[in-house]
Short mmCIF file of C-alpha atoms and ligand atoms in Angstrom, two decimals:
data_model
loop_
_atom_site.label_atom_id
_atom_site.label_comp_id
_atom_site.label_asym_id
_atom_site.label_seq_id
_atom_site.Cartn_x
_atom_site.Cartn_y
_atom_site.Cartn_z
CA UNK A 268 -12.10 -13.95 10.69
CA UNK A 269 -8.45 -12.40 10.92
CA UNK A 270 -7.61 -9.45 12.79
CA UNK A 271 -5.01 -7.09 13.07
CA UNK A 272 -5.11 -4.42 15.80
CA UNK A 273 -3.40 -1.09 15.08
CA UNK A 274 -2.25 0.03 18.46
CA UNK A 275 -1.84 4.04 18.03
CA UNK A 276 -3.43 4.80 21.71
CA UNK A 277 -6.50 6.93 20.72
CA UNK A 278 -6.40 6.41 17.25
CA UNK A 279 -6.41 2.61 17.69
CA UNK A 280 -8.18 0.72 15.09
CA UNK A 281 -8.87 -3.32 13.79
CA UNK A 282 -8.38 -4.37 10.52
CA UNK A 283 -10.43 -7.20 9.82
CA UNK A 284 -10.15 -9.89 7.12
CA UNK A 285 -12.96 -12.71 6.26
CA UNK A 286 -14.34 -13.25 3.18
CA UNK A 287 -17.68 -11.91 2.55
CA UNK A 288 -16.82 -9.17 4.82
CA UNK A 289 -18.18 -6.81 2.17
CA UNK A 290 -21.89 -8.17 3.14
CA UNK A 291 -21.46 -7.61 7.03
CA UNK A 292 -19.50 -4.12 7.36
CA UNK A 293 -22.58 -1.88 7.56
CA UNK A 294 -24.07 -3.18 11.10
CA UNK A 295 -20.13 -3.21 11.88
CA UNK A 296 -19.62 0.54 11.03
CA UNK A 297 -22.96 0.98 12.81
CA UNK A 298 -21.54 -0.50 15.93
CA UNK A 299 -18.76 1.08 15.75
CA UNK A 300 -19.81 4.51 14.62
CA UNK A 301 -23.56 5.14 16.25
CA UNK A 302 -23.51 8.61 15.82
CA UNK A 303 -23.48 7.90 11.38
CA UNK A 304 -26.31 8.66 10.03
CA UNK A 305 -24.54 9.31 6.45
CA UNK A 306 -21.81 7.42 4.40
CA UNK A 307 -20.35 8.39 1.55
CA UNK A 308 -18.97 5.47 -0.78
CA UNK A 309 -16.07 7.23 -2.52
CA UNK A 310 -15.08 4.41 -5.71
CA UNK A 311 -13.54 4.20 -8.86
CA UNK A 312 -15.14 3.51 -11.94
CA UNK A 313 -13.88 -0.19 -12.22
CA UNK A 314 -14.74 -0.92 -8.70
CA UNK A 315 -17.97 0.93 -7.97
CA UNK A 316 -19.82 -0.93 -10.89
CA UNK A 317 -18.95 -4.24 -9.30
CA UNK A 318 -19.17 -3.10 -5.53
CA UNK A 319 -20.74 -0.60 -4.68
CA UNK A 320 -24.47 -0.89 -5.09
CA UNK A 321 -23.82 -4.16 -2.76
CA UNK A 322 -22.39 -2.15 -0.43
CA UNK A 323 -24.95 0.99 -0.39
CA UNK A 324 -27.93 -1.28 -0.03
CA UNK A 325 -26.31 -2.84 2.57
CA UNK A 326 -26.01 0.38 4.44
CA UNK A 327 -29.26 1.32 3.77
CA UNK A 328 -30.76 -2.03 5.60
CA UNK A 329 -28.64 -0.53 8.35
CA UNK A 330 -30.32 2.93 8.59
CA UNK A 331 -27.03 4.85 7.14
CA UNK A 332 -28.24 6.85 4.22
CA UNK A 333 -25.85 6.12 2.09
CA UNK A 334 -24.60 7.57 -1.40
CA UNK A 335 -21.76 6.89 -3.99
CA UNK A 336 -18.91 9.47 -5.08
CA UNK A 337 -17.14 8.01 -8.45
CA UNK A 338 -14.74 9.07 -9.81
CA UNK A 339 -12.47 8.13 -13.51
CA UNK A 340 -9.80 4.79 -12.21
CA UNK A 341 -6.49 5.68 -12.30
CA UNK A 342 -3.70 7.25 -10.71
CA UNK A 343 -4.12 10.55 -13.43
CA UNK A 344 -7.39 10.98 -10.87
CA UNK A 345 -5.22 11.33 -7.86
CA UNK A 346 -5.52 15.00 -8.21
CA UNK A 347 -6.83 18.30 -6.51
CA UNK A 348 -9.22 18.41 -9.51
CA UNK A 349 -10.57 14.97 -8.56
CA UNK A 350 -10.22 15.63 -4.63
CA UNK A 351 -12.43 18.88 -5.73
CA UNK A 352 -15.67 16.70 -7.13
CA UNK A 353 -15.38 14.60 -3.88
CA UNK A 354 -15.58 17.66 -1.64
CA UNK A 355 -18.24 19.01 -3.73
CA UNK A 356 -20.31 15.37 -3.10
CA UNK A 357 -19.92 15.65 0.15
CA UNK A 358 -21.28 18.65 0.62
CA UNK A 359 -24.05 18.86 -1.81
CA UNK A 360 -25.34 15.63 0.11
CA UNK A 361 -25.07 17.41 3.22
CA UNK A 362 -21.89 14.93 5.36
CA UNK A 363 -22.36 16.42 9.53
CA UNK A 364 -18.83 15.83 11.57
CA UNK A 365 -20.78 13.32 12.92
CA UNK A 366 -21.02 10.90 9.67
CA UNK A 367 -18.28 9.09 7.57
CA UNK A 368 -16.29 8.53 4.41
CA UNK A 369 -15.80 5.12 3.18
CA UNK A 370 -13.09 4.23 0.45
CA UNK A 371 -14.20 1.15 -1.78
CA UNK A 372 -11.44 0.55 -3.94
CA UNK A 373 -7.35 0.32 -4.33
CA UNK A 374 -4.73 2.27 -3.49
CA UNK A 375 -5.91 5.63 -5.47
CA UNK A 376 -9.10 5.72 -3.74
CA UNK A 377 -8.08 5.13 -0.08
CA UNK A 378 -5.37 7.99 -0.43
CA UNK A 379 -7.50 10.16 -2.01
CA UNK A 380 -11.08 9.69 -0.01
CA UNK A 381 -8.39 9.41 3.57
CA UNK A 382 -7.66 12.85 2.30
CA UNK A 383 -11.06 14.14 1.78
CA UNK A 384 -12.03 12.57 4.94
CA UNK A 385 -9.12 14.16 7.01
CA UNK A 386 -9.57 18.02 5.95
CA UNK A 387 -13.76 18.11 4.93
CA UNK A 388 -14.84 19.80 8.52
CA UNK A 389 -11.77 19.66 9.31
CA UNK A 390 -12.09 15.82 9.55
CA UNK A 391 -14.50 12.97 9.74
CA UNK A 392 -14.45 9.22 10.52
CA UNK A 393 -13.23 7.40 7.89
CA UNK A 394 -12.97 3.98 6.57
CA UNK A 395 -11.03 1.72 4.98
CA UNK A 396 -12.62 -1.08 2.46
CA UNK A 397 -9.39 -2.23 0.31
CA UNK A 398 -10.19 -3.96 -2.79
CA UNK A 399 -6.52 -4.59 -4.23
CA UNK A 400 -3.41 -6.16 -3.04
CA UNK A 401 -1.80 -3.72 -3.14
CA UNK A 402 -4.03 -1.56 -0.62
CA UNK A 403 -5.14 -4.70 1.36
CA UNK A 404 -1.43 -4.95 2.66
CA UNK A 405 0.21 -1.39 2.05
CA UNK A 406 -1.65 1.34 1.73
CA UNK A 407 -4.59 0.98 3.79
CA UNK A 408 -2.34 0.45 6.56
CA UNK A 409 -0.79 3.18 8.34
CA UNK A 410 -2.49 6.84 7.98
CA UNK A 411 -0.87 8.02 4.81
CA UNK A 412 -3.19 9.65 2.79
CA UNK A 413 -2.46 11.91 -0.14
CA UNK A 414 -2.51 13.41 -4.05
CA UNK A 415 -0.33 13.87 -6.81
CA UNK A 416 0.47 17.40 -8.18
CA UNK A 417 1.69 17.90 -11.49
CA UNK A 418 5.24 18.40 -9.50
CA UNK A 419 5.38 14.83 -7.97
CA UNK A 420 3.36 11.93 -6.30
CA UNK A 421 1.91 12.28 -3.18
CA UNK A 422 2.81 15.69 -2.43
CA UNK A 423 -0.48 17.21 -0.73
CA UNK A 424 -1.66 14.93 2.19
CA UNK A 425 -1.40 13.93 5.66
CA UNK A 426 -1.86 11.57 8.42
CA UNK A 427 -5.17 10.30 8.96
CA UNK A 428 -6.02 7.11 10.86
CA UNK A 429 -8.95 5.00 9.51
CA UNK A 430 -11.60 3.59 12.37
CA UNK A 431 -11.33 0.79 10.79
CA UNK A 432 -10.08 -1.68 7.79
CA UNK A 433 -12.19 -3.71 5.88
CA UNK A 434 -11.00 -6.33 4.13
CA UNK A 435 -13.01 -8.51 1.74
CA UNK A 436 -10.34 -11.04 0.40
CA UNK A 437 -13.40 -12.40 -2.10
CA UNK A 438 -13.06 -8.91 -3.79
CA UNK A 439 -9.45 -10.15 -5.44
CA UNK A 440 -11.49 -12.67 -7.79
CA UNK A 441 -12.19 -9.70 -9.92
CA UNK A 442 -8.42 -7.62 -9.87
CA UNK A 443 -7.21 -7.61 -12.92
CA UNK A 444 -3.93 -10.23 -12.87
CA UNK A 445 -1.27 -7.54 -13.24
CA UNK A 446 -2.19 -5.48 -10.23
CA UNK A 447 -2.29 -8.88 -8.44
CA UNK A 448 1.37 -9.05 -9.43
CA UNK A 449 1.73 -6.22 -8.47
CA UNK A 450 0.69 -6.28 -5.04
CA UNK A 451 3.07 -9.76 -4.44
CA UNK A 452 5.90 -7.91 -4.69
CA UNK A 453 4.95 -5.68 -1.67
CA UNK A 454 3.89 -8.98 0.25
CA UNK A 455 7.55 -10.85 -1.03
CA UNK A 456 9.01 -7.29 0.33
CA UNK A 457 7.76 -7.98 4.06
CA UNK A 458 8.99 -11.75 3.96
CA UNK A 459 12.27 -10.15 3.42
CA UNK A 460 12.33 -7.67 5.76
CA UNK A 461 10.80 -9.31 8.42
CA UNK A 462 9.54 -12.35 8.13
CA UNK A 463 11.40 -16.14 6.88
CA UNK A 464 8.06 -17.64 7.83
CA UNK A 465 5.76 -15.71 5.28
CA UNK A 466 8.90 -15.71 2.44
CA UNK A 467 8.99 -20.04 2.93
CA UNK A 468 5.14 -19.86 2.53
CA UNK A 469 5.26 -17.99 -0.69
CA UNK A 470 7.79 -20.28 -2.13
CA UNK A 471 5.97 -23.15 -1.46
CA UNK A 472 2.68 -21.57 -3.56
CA UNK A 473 2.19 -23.27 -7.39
CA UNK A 474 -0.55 -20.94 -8.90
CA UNK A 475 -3.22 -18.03 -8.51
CA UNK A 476 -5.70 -20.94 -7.38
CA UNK A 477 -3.19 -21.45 -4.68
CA UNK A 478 -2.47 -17.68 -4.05
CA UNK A 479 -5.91 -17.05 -3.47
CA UNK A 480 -6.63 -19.89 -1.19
CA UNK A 481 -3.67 -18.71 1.24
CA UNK A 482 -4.58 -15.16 0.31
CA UNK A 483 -6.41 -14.18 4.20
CA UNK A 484 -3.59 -15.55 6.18
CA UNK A 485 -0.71 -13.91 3.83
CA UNK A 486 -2.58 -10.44 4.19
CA UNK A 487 -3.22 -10.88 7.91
CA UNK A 488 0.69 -11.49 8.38
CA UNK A 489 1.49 -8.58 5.86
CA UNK A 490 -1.10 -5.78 8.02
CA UNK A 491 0.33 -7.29 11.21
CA UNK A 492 4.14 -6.73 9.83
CA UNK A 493 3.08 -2.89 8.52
CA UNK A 494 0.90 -2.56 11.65
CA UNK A 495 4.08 -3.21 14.10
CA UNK A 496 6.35 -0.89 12.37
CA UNK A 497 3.83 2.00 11.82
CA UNK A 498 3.22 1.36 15.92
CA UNK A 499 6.64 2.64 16.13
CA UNK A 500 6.76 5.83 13.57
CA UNK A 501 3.41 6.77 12.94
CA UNK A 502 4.95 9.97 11.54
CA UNK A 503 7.53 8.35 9.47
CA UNK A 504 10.31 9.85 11.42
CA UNK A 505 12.84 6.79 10.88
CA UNK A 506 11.68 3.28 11.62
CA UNK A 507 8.93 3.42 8.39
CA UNK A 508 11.84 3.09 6.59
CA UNK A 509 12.13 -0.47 6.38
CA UNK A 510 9.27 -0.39 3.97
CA UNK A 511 11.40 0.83 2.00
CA UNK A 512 13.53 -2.18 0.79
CA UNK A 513 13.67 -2.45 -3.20
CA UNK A 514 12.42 1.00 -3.05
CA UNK A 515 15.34 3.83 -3.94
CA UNK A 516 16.34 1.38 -7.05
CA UNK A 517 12.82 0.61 -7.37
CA UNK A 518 11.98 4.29 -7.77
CA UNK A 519 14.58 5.31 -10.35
CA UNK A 520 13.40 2.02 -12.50
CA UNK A 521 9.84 3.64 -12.57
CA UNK A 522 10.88 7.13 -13.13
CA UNK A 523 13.41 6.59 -16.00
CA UNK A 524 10.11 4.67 -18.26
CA UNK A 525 8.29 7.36 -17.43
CA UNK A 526 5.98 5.38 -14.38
CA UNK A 527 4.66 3.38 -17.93
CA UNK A 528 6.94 0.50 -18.53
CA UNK A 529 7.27 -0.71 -14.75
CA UNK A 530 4.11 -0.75 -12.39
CA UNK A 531 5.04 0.30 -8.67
CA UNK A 532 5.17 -3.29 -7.79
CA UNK A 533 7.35 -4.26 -10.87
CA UNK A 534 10.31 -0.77 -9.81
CA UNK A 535 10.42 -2.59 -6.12
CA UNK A 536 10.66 -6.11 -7.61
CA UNK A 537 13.85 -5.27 -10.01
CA UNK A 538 14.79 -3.07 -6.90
CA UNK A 539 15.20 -5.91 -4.55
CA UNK A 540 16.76 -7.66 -6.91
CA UNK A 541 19.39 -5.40 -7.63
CA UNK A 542 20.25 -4.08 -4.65
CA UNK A 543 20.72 -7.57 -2.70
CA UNK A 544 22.61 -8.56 -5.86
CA UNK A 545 25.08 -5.37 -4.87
CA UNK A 546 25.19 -6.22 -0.84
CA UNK A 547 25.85 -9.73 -1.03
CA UNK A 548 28.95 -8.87 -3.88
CA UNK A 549 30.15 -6.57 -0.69
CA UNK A 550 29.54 -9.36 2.23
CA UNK A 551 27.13 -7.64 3.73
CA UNK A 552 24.46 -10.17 3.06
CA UNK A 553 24.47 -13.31 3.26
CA UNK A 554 25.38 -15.80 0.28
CA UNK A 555 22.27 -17.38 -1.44
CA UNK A 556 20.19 -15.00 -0.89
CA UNK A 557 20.02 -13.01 -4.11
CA UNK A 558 19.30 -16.09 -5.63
CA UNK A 559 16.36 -16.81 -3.94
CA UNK A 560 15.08 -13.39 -4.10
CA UNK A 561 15.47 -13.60 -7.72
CA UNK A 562 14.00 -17.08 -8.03
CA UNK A 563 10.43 -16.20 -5.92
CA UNK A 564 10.23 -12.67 -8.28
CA UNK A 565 10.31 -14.62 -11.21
CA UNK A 566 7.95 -17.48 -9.65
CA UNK A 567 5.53 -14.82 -9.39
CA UNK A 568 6.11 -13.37 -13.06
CA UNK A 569 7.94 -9.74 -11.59
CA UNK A 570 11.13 -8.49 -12.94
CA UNK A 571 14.45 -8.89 -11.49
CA UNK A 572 16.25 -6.49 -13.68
CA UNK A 573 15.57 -3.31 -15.45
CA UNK A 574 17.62 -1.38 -18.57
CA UNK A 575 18.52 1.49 -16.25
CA UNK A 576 22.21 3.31 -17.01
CA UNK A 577 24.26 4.02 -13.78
CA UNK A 578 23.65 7.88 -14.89
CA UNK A 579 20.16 7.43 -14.93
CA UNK A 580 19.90 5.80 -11.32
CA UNK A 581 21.69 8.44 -9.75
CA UNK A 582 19.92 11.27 -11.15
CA UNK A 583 16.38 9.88 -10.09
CA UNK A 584 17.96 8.77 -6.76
CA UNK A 585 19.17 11.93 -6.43
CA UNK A 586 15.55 13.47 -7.06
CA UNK A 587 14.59 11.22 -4.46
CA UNK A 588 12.64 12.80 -1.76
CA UNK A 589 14.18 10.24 0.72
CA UNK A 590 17.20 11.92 0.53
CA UNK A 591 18.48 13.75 3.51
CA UNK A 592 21.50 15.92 3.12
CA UNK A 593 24.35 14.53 1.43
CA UNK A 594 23.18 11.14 2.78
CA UNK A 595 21.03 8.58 1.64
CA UNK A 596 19.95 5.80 3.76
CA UNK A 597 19.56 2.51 1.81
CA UNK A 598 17.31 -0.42 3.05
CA UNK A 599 19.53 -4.26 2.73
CA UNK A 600 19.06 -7.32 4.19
CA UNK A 601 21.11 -9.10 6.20
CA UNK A 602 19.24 -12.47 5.14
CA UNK A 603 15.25 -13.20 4.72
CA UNK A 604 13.72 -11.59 7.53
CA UNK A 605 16.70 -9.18 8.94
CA UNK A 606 16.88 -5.87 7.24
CA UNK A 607 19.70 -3.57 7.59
CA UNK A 608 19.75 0.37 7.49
CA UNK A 609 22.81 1.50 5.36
CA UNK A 610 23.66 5.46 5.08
CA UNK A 611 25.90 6.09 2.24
CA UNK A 612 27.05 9.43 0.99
CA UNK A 613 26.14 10.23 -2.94
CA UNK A 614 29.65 9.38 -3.77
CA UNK A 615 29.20 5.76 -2.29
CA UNK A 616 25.93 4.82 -3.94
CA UNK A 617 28.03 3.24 -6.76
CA UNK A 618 28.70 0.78 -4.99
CA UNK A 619 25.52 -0.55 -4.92
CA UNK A 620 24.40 0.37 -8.57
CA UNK A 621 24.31 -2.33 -10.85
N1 NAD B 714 -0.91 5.45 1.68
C1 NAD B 714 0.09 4.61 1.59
O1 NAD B 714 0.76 4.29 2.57
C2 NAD B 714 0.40 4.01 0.26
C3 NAD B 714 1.28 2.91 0.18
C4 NAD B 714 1.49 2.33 -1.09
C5 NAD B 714 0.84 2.85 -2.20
N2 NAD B 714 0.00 3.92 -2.09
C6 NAD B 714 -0.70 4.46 -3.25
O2 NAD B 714 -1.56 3.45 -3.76
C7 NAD B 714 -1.79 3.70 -5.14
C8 NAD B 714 -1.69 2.40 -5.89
O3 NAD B 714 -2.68 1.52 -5.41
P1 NAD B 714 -3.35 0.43 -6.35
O4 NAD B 714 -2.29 -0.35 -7.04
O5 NAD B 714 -4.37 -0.28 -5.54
O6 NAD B 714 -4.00 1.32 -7.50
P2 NAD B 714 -5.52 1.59 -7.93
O7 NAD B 714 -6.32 2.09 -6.81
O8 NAD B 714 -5.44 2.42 -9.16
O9 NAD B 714 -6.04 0.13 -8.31
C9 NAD B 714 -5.44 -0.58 -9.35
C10 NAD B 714 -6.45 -0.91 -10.45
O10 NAD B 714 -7.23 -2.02 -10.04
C11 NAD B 714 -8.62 -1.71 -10.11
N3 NAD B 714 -9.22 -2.47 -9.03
C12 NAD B 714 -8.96 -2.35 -7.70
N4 NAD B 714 -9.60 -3.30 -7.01
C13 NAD B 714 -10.28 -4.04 -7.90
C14 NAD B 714 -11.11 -5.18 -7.81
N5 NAD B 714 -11.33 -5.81 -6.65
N6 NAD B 714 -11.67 -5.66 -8.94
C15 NAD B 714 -11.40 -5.08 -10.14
N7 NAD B 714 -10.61 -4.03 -10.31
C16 NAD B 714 -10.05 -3.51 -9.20
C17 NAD B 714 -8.69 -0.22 -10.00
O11 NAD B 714 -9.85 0.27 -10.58
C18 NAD B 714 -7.43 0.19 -10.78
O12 NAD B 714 -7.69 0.17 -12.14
C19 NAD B 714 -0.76 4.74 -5.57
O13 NAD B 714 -1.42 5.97 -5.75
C20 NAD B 714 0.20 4.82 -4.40
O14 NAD B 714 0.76 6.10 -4.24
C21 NAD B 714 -0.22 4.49 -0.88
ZN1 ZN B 715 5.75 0.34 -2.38
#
């Protein structure tokens, strides 16, 4: 069993990793959480067939009456609308203050049920079961939960702490290959920012067989790197935005194909690319490493380039809600492991445009 602990005083937490975990959380929420006496399994429809029913019967044998919210998969569902049916589950089934929401599932489903969790009664304990990569070392880590309006991503939400993380590494047999891709280039993104250690390791792996047999250590490493930095900034008031690495370029790369053509994971891939390509032309990174940036993307089939005009990145960066001012402050590294923060006026983003 790995374990990360999120230090955030009274709204400290663990995130635990084993595999098999899936079979042992309810007696863990029950220790944790004595006053539950309800749980409500919010899941998409690609996970909650596969999961779910494990984990409500599981619950069950614990004495948590326990019921399942589904909803369509996808990031379209990441909408009032959607947050509207889960409000209306919990409800109808009659959630206290004194019971919890669990999200089963990726990324969509922990921002989403986080949010449902943080405003229904003004806020009950919720928990964190990630099933993808991507939420097993990003977004289950570090309060942010949210939906989409028709105006932008992630534009109703707020900060809500999890009591705890779940995380069944087992549960990755069944992600679909390019969402595992997808998630690596979040995981390649913390060996860059902060970690030569975790970036050698992922060089050294051959194939998914590999991946997966490394997978509990890499995600441990990954939580612990997100955990530190969210320590910091819980309210993302500056020091979050080393997270951000690959992520302005990565952005406009996503935006300009219409958030069809590039996954998340693929924009920040091409992104880091790019962008170290740009700040080792101006010395402010050292030699080589573009190369091997570029060289562990393409080991783990991502993109390290995207069709984007110089007209198009600056109007999407200039969208970007990063942005402060006249300023935008661009994530670099020095080398693997030492990022760099780097304001640059609008004027001076050329620079670093392909
Ligand atoms: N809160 C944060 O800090 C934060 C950080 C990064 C990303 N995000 C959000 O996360 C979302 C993306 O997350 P995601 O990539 O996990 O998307 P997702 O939740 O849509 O999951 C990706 C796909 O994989 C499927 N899936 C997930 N786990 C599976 C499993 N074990 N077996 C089979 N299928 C499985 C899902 O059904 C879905 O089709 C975005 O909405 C993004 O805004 C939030
Ligand atoms: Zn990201």
């Amino acid at each position: 069993m790995e374990k990360v602990h999120v230090d955030l005083k009274e709204k400290s937490y663990d995130i635990l990793i084993e595999n098999g975990l899936l079979k042992t959380v309810a007696p863990r929420i029950t220790a944790l959480l004595p006053q539950v006496s309800k749980a409500a399994i919010v899941t998409d429809s690609n996970v909650g067939p596969l999961y779910a029913g494990i984990l409500e019967m599981e619950l069950k044998k614990a004495g948590i009456e326990a019921f399942i919210i589904p909803f369509e998969a996808g990031e379209k569902s990441k909408d009032l609308a959607t947050l509207g049916e889960i409000y209306k589950g919990l409800a109808q089934n009659g959630l206290t203050r004194s019971d919890a929401v669990i999200a089963l599932g990726g990324g969509v489903t922990g921002d989403m049920a986080g949010l449902a969790a943080a405003t229904f009664l003004r806020g009950i304990a919720f928990i964190q079961i990630p099933t993808s990569l991507l939420a097993a070392v990003d977004s289950s880590v570090g309060g942010k939960v949210a939906v989409d309006l028709p105006e932008g991503k992630n534009l109703v939400g707020a900060f809500y702490q999890p009591k705890a993380v779940y995380i069944d590494p087992d549960l990755l047999e069944t992600l679909p290959e390019r969402f595992l891709t997808d998630g690596m280039a979040e995981v390649i993104k913390y060996g860059c920012i902060k970690s030569p250690g975790l970036f050698k390791k992922l060089e050294g792996i051959k194939d998914k067989t590999d991946l997966l047999a490394e997978i509990s250590g890499i995600i441990e490493e990954c939580c612990s790197i997100k955990a530190r930095i969210v320590e910091e900034d819980e309210f993302d008031n500056g020091g979050r935005m080393v997270l951000n690495f690959g992520h302005t370029l990565g952005h406009a790369v996503e935006k300009t194909f219409g958030y069809e053509k590039f996954t998340h994971g693929e924009g920040v891939a091409a992104g880091m690319a790019l962008i170290t390509q740009r700040s080792e032309a101006l010395g402010l990174t050292e030699k080589g490493t573009a190369k091997r940036i570029i060289k562990i993307l393409e080991q783990y089939g991502l993109p390290v380039t995207a069709d984007v005009s110089r007209g198009d990145f600056l109007s999407a960066i200039a969208l970007d809600k990063k942005k402060r001012g006249k300023k935008i402050t661009l994530i670099l590294i020095q080398k693997i492991g030492e990022s760099l923060l780097y304001p640059v006026d609008i004027e001076g983003l050329g620079e670093f445009l392909p």
